[in-house]
mmCIF file with all atom_site columns, C-alpha atoms in Angstrom:
data_model
loop_
_atom_site.group_PDB
_atom_site.id
_atom_site.type_symbol
_atom_site.label_atom_id
_atom_site.label_alt_id
_atom_site.label_comp_id
_atom_site.label_asym_id
_atom_site.label_entity_id
_atom_site.label_seq_id
_atom_site.pdbx_PDB_ins_code
_atom_site.Cartn_x
_atom_site.Cartn_y
_atom_site.Cartn_z
_atom_site.occupancy
_atom_site.B_iso_or_equiv
_atom_site.pdbx_formal_charge
_atom_site.auth_seq_id
_atom_site.auth_comp_id
_atom_site.auth_asym_id
_atom_site.auth_atom_id
_atom_site.pdbx_PDB_model_num
ATOM 1  C CA . MET I 1 1  ? 115.047 73.273  63.643  1.00 0.00 ? 1  MET I CA 1
ATOM 2  C CA . LYS I 1 2  ? 114.805 70.221  65.979  1.00 0.00 ? 2  LYS I CA 1
ATOM 3  C CA . TYR I 1 3  ? 117.724 69.229  68.018  1.00 0.00 ? 3  TYR I CA 1
ATOM 4  C CA . LYS I 1 4  ? 118.387 65.532  68.846  1.00 0.00 ? 4  LYS I CA 1
ATOM 5  C CA . SER I 1 5  ? 120.418 66.406  71.989  1.00 0.00 ? 5  SER I CA 1
ATOM 6  C CA . TRP I 1 6  ? 121.472 69.322  74.131  1.00 0.00 ? 6  TRP I CA 1
ATOM 7  C CA . LYS I 1 7  ? 124.950 69.046  72.461  1.00 0.00 ? 7  LYS I CA 1
ATOM 8  C CA . GLU I 1 8  ? 123.572 70.336  69.223  1.00 0.00 ? 8  GLU I CA 1
ATOM 9  C CA . PHE I 1 9  ? 122.343 73.695  70.711  1.00 0.00 ? 9  PHE I CA 1
ATOM 10 C CA . PRO I 1 10 ? 124.251 76.748  69.744  1.00 0.00 ? 10 PRO I CA 1
ATOM 11 C CA . ILE I 1 11 ? 126.252 78.413  72.528  1.00 0.00 ? 11 ILE I CA 1
ATOM 12 C CA . GLY I 1 12 ? 124.081 81.304  73.768  1.00 0.00 ? 12 GLY I CA 1
ATOM 13 C CA . ASN I 1 13 ? 126.285 83.009  76.311  1.00 0.00 ? 13 ASN I CA 1
ATOM 14 C CA . VAL I 1 14 ? 129.658 82.348  77.747  1.00 0.00 ? 14 VAL I CA 1
ATOM 15 C CA . ILE I 1 15 ? 130.746 83.324  81.306  1.00 0.00 ? 15 ILE I CA 1
ATOM 16 C CA . PRO I 1 16 ? 134.608 83.382  81.077  1.00 0.00 ? 16 PRO I CA 1
ATOM 17 C CA . GLU I 1 17 ? 135.181 83.185  84.806  1.00 0.00 ? 17 GLU I CA 1
ATOM 18 C CA . PRO I 1 18 ? 133.428 83.040  88.039  1.00 0.00 ? 18 PRO I CA 1
ATOM 19 C CA . ALA I 1 19 ? 132.131 86.418  89.280  1.00 0.00 ? 19 ALA I CA 1
ATOM 20 C CA . THR I 1 20 ? 129.747 88.203  91.670  1.00 0.00 ? 20 THR I CA 1
ATOM 21 C CA . SER I 1 21 ? 127.192 90.989  91.088  1.00 0.00 ? 21 SER I CA 1
ATOM 22 C CA . LEU I 1 22 ? 129.815 93.346  92.572  1.00 0.00 ? 22 LEU I CA 1
ATOM 23 C CA . GLU I 1 23 ? 131.380 93.325  89.098  1.00 0.00 ? 23 GLU I CA 1
ATOM 24 C CA . TYR I 1 24 ? 128.132 93.706  87.189  1.00 0.00 ? 24 TYR I CA 1
ATOM 25 C CA . LYS I 1 25 ? 125.554 96.363  87.987  1.00 0.00 ? 25 LYS I CA 1
ATOM 26 C CA . THR I 1 26 ? 121.858 95.482  87.547  1.00 0.00 ? 26 THR I CA 1
ATOM 27 C CA . GLY I 1 27 ? 120.849 98.585  85.697  1.00 0.00 ? 27 GLY I CA 1
ATOM 28 C CA . LYS I 1 28 ? 117.156 99.139  85.375  1.00 0.00 ? 28 LYS I CA 1
ATOM 29 C CA . TRP I 1 29 ? 115.980 95.675  84.443  1.00 0.00 ? 29 TRP I CA 1
ATOM 30 C CA . ARG I 1 30 ? 114.714 94.585  87.895  1.00 0.00 ? 30 ARG I CA 1
ATOM 31 C CA . THR I 1 31 ? 111.115 93.473  88.180  1.00 0.00 ? 31 THR I CA 1
ATOM 32 C CA . PHE I 1 32 ? 110.529 94.922  91.628  1.00 0.00 ? 32 PHE I CA 1
ATOM 33 C CA . LYS I 1 33 ? 111.984 98.086  93.104  1.00 0.00 ? 33 LYS I CA 1
ATOM 34 C CA . PRO I 1 34 ? 111.946 97.811  96.920  1.00 0.00 ? 34 PRO I CA 1
ATOM 35 C CA . VAL I 1 35 ? 111.430 100.974 98.896  1.00 0.00 ? 35 VAL I CA 1
ATOM 36 C CA . ILE I 1 36 ? 112.185 101.226 102.606 1.00 0.00 ? 36 ILE I CA 1
ATOM 37 C CA . ASP I 1 37 ? 109.864 103.223 105.005 1.00 0.00 ? 37 ASP I CA 1
ATOM 38 C CA . GLN I 1 38 ? 112.446 104.313 107.556 1.00 0.00 ? 38 GLN I CA 1
ATOM 39 C CA . GLU I 1 39 ? 109.636 105.232 110.068 1.00 0.00 ? 39 GLU I CA 1
ATOM 40 C CA . LYS I 1 40 ? 108.341 101.630 110.140 1.00 0.00 ? 40 LYS I CA 1
ATOM 41 C CA . CYS I 1 41 ? 111.754 99.931  110.095 1.00 0.00 ? 41 CYS I CA 1
ATOM 42 C CA . VAL I 1 42 ? 112.634 98.464  113.523 1.00 0.00 ? 42 VAL I CA 1
ATOM 43 C CA . LYS I 1 43 ? 116.366 97.796  112.484 1.00 0.00 ? 43 LYS I CA 1
ATOM 44 C CA . CYS I 1 44 ? 116.116 94.111  112.844 1.00 0.00 ? 44 CYS I CA 1
ATOM 45 C CA . LEU I 1 45 ? 118.444 93.694  109.766 1.00 0.00 ? 45 LEU I CA 1
ATOM 46 C CA . LEU I 1 46 ? 116.613 90.655  108.459 1.00 0.00 ? 46 LEU I CA 1
ATOM 47 C CA . CYS I 1 47 ? 116.580 92.247  105.018 1.00 0.00 ? 47 CYS I CA 1
ATOM 48 C CA . TRP I 1 48 ? 120.320 92.921  105.119 1.00 0.00 ? 48 TRP I CA 1
ATOM 49 C CA . VAL I 1 49 ? 121.047 89.282  106.225 1.00 0.00 ? 49 VAL I CA 1
ATOM 50 C CA . SER I 1 50 ? 118.600 87.719  103.634 1.00 0.00 ? 50 SER I CA 1
ATOM 51 C CA . CYS I 1 51 ? 119.594 89.706  100.503 1.00 0.00 ? 51 CYS I CA 1
ATOM 52 C CA . PRO I 1 52 ? 121.436 87.402  98.118  1.00 0.00 ? 52 PRO I CA 1
ATOM 53 C CA . GLU I 1 53 ? 123.277 90.247  96.600  1.00 0.00 ? 53 GLU I CA 1
ATOM 54 C CA . PRO I 1 54 ? 125.152 93.159  98.217  1.00 0.00 ? 54 PRO I CA 1
ATOM 55 C CA . ALA I 1 55 ? 122.102 95.387  97.626  1.00 0.00 ? 55 ALA I CA 1
ATOM 56 C CA . ILE I 1 56 ? 121.175 96.264  101.156 1.00 0.00 ? 56 ILE I CA 1
ATOM 57 C CA . ILE I 1 57 ? 123.569 98.797  102.728 1.00 0.00 ? 57 ILE I CA 1
ATOM 58 C CA . ARG I 1 58 ? 123.921 98.833  106.488 1.00 0.00 ? 58 ARG I CA 1
ATOM 59 C CA . HIS I 1 59 ? 124.877 102.087 108.128 1.00 0.00 ? 59 HIS I CA 1
ATOM 60 C CA . ASP I 1 60 ? 126.628 102.484 111.452 1.00 0.00 ? 60 ASP I CA 1
ATOM 61 C CA . ASP I 1 61 ? 123.251 103.284 113.234 1.00 0.00 ? 61 ASP I CA 1
ATOM 62 C CA . ASP I 1 62 ? 121.802 100.095 111.761 1.00 0.00 ? 62 ASP I CA 1
ATOM 63 C CA . THR I 1 63 ? 119.600 101.939 109.309 1.00 0.00 ? 63 THR I CA 1
ATOM 64 C CA . VAL I 1 64 ? 119.563 100.370 105.952 1.00 0.00 ? 64 VAL I CA 1
ATOM 65 C CA . ALA I 1 65 ? 119.308 101.599 102.346 1.00 0.00 ? 65 ALA I CA 1
ATOM 66 C CA . ILE I 1 66 ? 119.061 99.938  98.962  1.00 0.00 ? 66 ILE I CA 1
ATOM 67 C CA . ASP I 1 67 ? 121.866 100.106 96.316  1.00 0.00 ? 67 ASP I CA 1
ATOM 68 C CA . TYR I 1 68 ? 119.735 99.909  93.226  1.00 0.00 ? 68 TYR I CA 1
ATOM 69 C CA . ASP I 1 69 ? 122.849 99.378  91.126  1.00 0.00 ? 69 ASP I CA 1
ATOM 70 C CA . PHE I 1 70 ? 122.941 95.796  92.527  1.00 0.00 ? 70 PHE I CA 1
ATOM 71 C CA . CYS I 1 71 ? 119.279 95.092  93.438  1.00 0.00 ? 71 CYS I CA 1
ATOM 72 C CA . LYS I 1 72 ? 117.841 92.423  91.303  1.00 0.00 ? 72 LYS I CA 1
ATOM 73 C CA . GLY I 1 73 ? 114.247 92.977  92.554  1.00 0.00 ? 73 GLY I CA 1
ATOM 74 C CA . CYS I 1 74 ? 113.753 89.481  93.912  1.00 0.00 ? 74 CYS I CA 1
ATOM 75 C CA . GLY I 1 75 ? 111.549 90.710  96.803  1.00 0.00 ? 75 GLY I CA 1
ATOM 76 C CA . ILE I 1 76 ? 113.264 88.689  99.464  1.00 0.00 ? 76 ILE I CA 1
ATOM 77 C CA . CYS I 1 77 ? 113.834 91.724  101.568 1.00 0.00 ? 77 CYS I CA 1
ATOM 78 C CA . ALA I 1 78 ? 110.194 92.830  101.527 1.00 0.00 ? 78 ALA I CA 1
ATOM 79 C CA . ASN I 1 79 ? 109.000 89.177  102.326 1.00 0.00 ? 79 ASN I CA 1
ATOM 80 C CA . VAL I 1 80 ? 111.291 88.740  105.443 1.00 0.00 ? 80 VAL I CA 1
ATOM 81 C CA . CYS I 1 81 ? 110.503 92.216  106.914 1.00 0.00 ? 81 CYS I CA 1
ATOM 82 C CA . PRO I 1 82 ? 108.485 91.537  110.032 1.00 0.00 ? 82 PRO I CA 1
ATOM 83 C CA . VAL I 1 83 ? 106.886 95.001  110.186 1.00 0.00 ? 83 VAL I CA 1
ATOM 84 C CA . LYS I 1 84 ? 106.417 95.356  106.308 1.00 0.00 ? 84 LYS I CA 1
ATOM 85 C CA . ALA I 1 85 ? 108.687 98.345  106.088 1.00 0.00 ? 85 ALA I CA 1
ATOM 86 C CA . ILE I 1 86 ? 109.776 97.405  102.623 1.00 0.00 ? 86 ILE I CA 1
ATOM 87 C CA . SER I 1 87 ? 107.189 97.656  99.751  1.00 0.00 ? 87 SER I CA 1
#
């Protein structure tokens, strides 16, 4: 079927209201699963600041962990890490 305009496309999905990923867990569909090497980590927190989702958890001692329930696997945390502690 060929559509003449975008208005003819069937509705694919509806988002009833604005939301954040705090309401929707990622599950297991991510394309990349980051792992933190705590021995290499220098606690700069660039991963925590750069993560677009609430997936990097900061502890009181500035160590970090990854909440895989919300991690989308974008790889930003690994790319910004200056000591490559995230693979």
